[in-house]
């Protein structure tokens, strides 16, 4: 492109301002600019895909946003930006859910509060399998703890009956 423009500039210098030469120069300049834009878009798209493959979506989104601002809207760049933003949203959801699960796990002795935290997270992401599994585990622990407490109460009651000399009733309770 640059060689063609230089040739036309030389012809213009030698032969003066000819409309066809000027028009040809403008056309070649436009095509060259478009080619540079296309190459920049291809290069930025490749860089953005590399960043995404390296799990660096924030950097990819920043690169794409900046490129769209400088080069104008392009279907490839805008498609990659939407894809990147979707991946960022997924990462945010995963991070939020894992934080809720970790907090609920820290509250092992306070099952009620753990369930509240998980219920709040499920309110935001109701179909998240990890949250559903964690809530199910906490509920199962609550059921097991209640069953153990019931057994302990019954054993205590049986022991009292035996200590009170009421062996017959203690046997019936077993």
mmCIF file of C-alpha atoms in Angstrom, residues 9-154:
data_model
loop_
_atom_site.group_PDB
_atom_site.id
_atom_site.type_symbol
_atom_site.label_atom_id
_atom_site.label_comp_id
_atom_site.label_asym_id
_atom_site.label_seq_id
_atom_site.Cartn_x
_atom_site.Cartn_y
_atom_site.Cartn_z
ATOM 1 C CA UNK A 9 2.540 10.908 -5.070
ATOM 2 C CA UNK A 10 5.436 10.824 -7.542
ATOM 3 C CA UNK A 11 3.036 10.927 -10.501
ATOM 4 C CA UNK A 12 1.177 13.827 -8.893
ATOM 5 C CA UNK A 13 4.467 15.670 -8.422
ATOM 6 C CA UNK A 14 5.472 15.046 -12.051
ATOM 7 C CA UNK A 15 2.109 15.620 -13.750
ATOM 8 C CA UNK A 16 0.306 17.938 -11.422
ATOM 9 C CA UNK A 17 -3.022 17.507 -9.764
ATOM 10 C CA UNK A 18 -5.072 15.064 -11.805
ATOM 11 C CA UNK A 19 -8.487 14.137 -10.434
ATOM 12 C CA UNK A 20 -8.132 10.438 -11.272
ATOM 13 C CA UNK A 21 -4.752 10.257 -9.545
ATOM 14 C CA UNK A 22 -6.086 12.037 -6.482
ATOM 15 C CA UNK A 23 -9.121 9.757 -6.397
ATOM 16 C CA UNK A 24 -6.941 6.674 -6.809
ATOM 17 C CA UNK A 25 -4.649 7.844 -4.007
ATOM 18 C CA UNK A 26 -7.629 8.376 -1.682
ATOM 19 C CA UNK A 27 -9.023 4.927 -2.521
ATOM 20 C CA UNK A 28 -5.703 3.201 -1.880
ATOM 21 C CA UNK A 29 -5.290 5.135 1.368
ATOM 22 C CA UNK A 30 -8.785 4.040 2.529
ATOM 23 C CA UNK A 31 -8.068 0.419 1.640
ATOM 24 C CA UNK A 32 -4.749 0.563 3.445
ATOM 25 C CA UNK A 33 -6.381 2.045 6.567
ATOM 26 C CA UNK A 34 -9.048 -0.657 6.433
ATOM 27 C CA UNK A 35 -6.373 -3.344 6.060
ATOM 28 C CA UNK A 36 -4.475 -1.944 9.079
ATOM 29 C CA UNK A 37 -7.735 -1.884 11.069
ATOM 30 C CA UNK A 38 -8.537 -5.477 10.058
ATOM 31 C CA UNK A 39 -5.035 -6.625 11.048
ATOM 32 C CA UNK A 40 -5.282 -4.803 14.396
ATOM 33 C CA UNK A 41 -8.659 -6.467 15.067
ATOM 34 C CA UNK A 42 -7.248 -9.890 14.177
ATOM 35 C CA UNK A 43 -4.225 -9.339 16.435
ATOM 36 C CA UNK A 44 -6.313 -8.059 19.366
ATOM 37 C CA UNK A 45 -8.770 -10.928 18.950
ATOM 38 C CA UNK A 46 -5.887 -13.384 19.103
ATOM 39 C CA UNK A 47 -4.440 -11.688 22.197
ATOM 40 C CA UNK A 48 -7.845 -11.680 23.891
ATOM 41 C CA UNK A 49 -8.353 -15.403 23.176
ATOM 42 C CA UNK A 50 -4.882 -16.140 24.577
ATOM 43 C CA UNK A 51 -5.705 -14.190 27.748
ATOM 44 C CA UNK A 52 -9.013 -16.026 28.100
ATOM 45 C CA UNK A 53 -7.262 -19.383 27.651
ATOM 46 C CA UNK A 54 -4.941 -18.344 30.482
ATOM 47 C CA UNK A 55 -8.015 -17.594 32.650
ATOM 48 C CA UNK A 56 -7.250 -13.867 32.568
ATOM 49 C CA UNK A 57 -10.726 -12.689 31.590
ATOM 50 C CA UNK A 58 -10.460 -9.300 33.288
ATOM 51 C CA UNK A 59 -7.409 -8.408 31.213
ATOM 52 C CA UNK A 60 -9.091 -9.717 28.064
ATOM 53 C CA UNK A 61 -12.203 -7.617 28.744
ATOM 54 C CA UNK A 62 -10.076 -4.527 29.328
ATOM 55 C CA UNK A 63 -8.108 -5.121 26.104
ATOM 56 C CA UNK A 64 -11.294 -5.658 24.083
ATOM 57 C CA UNK A 65 -13.075 -2.645 25.556
ATOM 58 C CA UNK A 66 -10.106 -0.433 24.810
ATOM 59 C CA UNK A 67 -9.831 -1.802 21.252
ATOM 60 C CA UNK A 68 -13.524 -1.236 20.556
ATOM 61 C CA UNK A 69 -13.112 2.333 21.801
ATOM 62 C CA UNK A 70 -10.174 2.931 19.474
ATOM 63 C CA UNK A 71 -11.155 0.859 16.421
ATOM 64 C CA UNK A 72 -14.912 1.141 16.588
ATOM 65 C CA UNK A 73 -17.480 -1.607 16.961
ATOM 66 C CA UNK A 74 -16.520 -4.862 15.290
ATOM 67 C CA UNK A 75 -18.555 -8.102 15.361
ATOM 68 C CA UNK A 76 -15.555 -10.262 16.281
ATOM 69 C CA UNK A 77 -14.375 -7.990 19.091
ATOM 70 C CA UNK A 78 -17.851 -7.388 20.486
ATOM 71 C CA UNK A 79 -18.562 -11.146 20.388
ATOM 72 C CA UNK A 80 -15.340 -11.859 22.263
ATOM 73 C CA UNK A 81 -16.184 -9.128 24.774
ATOM 74 C CA UNK A 82 -19.622 -10.681 25.445
ATOM 75 C CA UNK A 83 -17.984 -14.089 25.860
ATOM 76 C CA UNK A 84 -15.396 -12.639 28.239
ATOM 77 C CA UNK A 85 -18.026 -10.806 30.283
ATOM 78 C CA UNK A 86 -20.012 -14.041 30.540
ATOM 79 C CA UNK A 87 -16.934 -15.860 31.809
ATOM 80 C CA UNK A 88 -16.339 -13.083 34.351
ATOM 81 C CA UNK A 89 -19.933 -13.388 35.563
ATOM 82 C CA UNK A 90 -19.475 -17.166 35.909
ATOM 83 C CA UNK A 91 -16.278 -16.626 37.882
ATOM 84 C CA UNK A 92 -18.069 -14.172 40.150
ATOM 85 C CA UNK A 93 -20.904 -16.645 40.716
ATOM 86 C CA UNK A 94 -18.465 -19.453 41.478
ATOM 87 C CA UNK A 95 -16.462 -17.254 43.866
ATOM 88 C CA UNK A 96 -19.643 -16.098 45.657
ATOM 89 C CA UNK A 97 -20.961 -19.649 46.033
ATOM 90 C CA UNK A 98 -17.656 -21.039 47.273
ATOM 91 C CA UNK A 99 -17.342 -18.230 49.815
ATOM 92 C CA UNK A 100 -20.840 -18.980 51.106
ATOM 93 C CA UNK A 101 -20.012 -22.690 51.366
ATOM 94 C CA UNK A 102 -16.736 -21.944 53.169
ATOM 95 C CA UNK A 103 -18.490 -19.636 55.637
ATOM 96 C CA UNK A 104 -21.209 -22.217 56.256
ATOM 97 C CA UNK A 105 -18.535 -24.874 56.838
ATOM 98 C CA UNK A 106 -16.865 -22.672 59.454
ATOM 99 C CA UNK A 107 -20.189 -22.542 61.332
ATOM 100 C CA UNK A 108 -20.345 -26.304 61.851
ATOM 101 C CA UNK A 109 -21.703 -25.961 65.394
ATOM 102 C CA UNK A 110 -24.290 -23.347 64.363
ATOM 103 C CA UNK A 111 -26.257 -25.282 61.757
ATOM 104 C CA UNK A 112 -29.116 -22.796 61.800
ATOM 105 C CA UNK A 113 -26.830 -19.910 60.819
ATOM 106 C CA UNK A 114 -25.031 -22.102 58.247
ATOM 107 C CA UNK A 115 -28.384 -22.950 56.650
ATOM 108 C CA UNK A 116 -29.347 -19.259 56.642
ATOM 109 C CA UNK A 117 -26.137 -18.369 54.782
ATOM 110 C CA UNK A 118 -26.681 -21.144 52.253
ATOM 111 C CA UNK A 119 -30.340 -20.191 51.819
ATOM 112 C CA UNK A 120 -29.317 -16.595 51.125
ATOM 113 C CA UNK A 121 -26.798 -17.776 48.520
ATOM 114 C CA UNK A 122 -29.397 -20.105 46.999
ATOM 115 C CA UNK A 123 -31.726 -17.114 46.761
ATOM 116 C CA UNK A 124 -29.205 -15.537 44.408
ATOM 117 C CA UNK A 125 -28.189 -18.740 42.575
ATOM 118 C CA UNK A 126 -31.016 -21.251 43.148
ATOM 119 C CA UNK A 127 -29.719 -23.917 40.762
ATOM 120 C CA UNK A 128 -26.094 -24.028 41.856
ATOM 121 C CA UNK A 129 -25.241 -27.689 42.456
ATOM 122 C CA UNK A 130 -22.462 -26.952 44.971
ATOM 123 C CA UNK A 131 -24.778 -24.797 47.098
ATOM 124 C CA UNK A 132 -27.553 -27.379 46.931
ATOM 125 C CA UNK A 133 -25.130 -30.143 47.964
ATOM 126 C CA UNK A 134 -23.732 -28.075 50.843
ATOM 127 C CA UNK A 135 -27.225 -27.253 52.129
ATOM 128 C CA UNK A 136 -28.153 -30.936 51.891
ATOM 129 C CA UNK A 137 -25.061 -31.913 53.912
ATOM 130 C CA UNK A 138 -25.853 -29.354 56.627
ATOM 131 C CA UNK A 139 -29.482 -30.538 56.801
ATOM 132 C CA UNK A 140 -28.282 -34.132 57.068
ATOM 133 C CA UNK A 141 -25.962 -33.155 59.945
ATOM 134 C CA UNK A 142 -28.897 -31.464 61.687
ATOM 135 C CA UNK A 143 -30.999 -34.628 61.331
ATOM 136 C CA UNK A 144 -28.137 -36.807 62.591
ATOM 137 C CA UNK A 145 -27.475 -34.466 65.529
ATOM 138 C CA UNK A 146 -31.196 -34.479 66.461
ATOM 139 C CA UNK A 147 -31.264 -38.277 66.225
ATOM 140 C CA UNK A 148 -28.187 -38.546 68.464
ATOM 141 C CA UNK A 149 -29.735 -36.133 70.972
ATOM 142 C CA UNK A 150 -32.955 -38.192 71.004
ATOM 143 C CA UNK A 151 -31.000 -41.387 71.561
ATOM 144 C CA UNK A 152 -29.018 -39.720 74.365
ATOM 145 C CA UNK A 153 -32.288 -38.573 76.028
ATOM 146 C CA UNK A 154 -33.777 -42.053 75.761
#
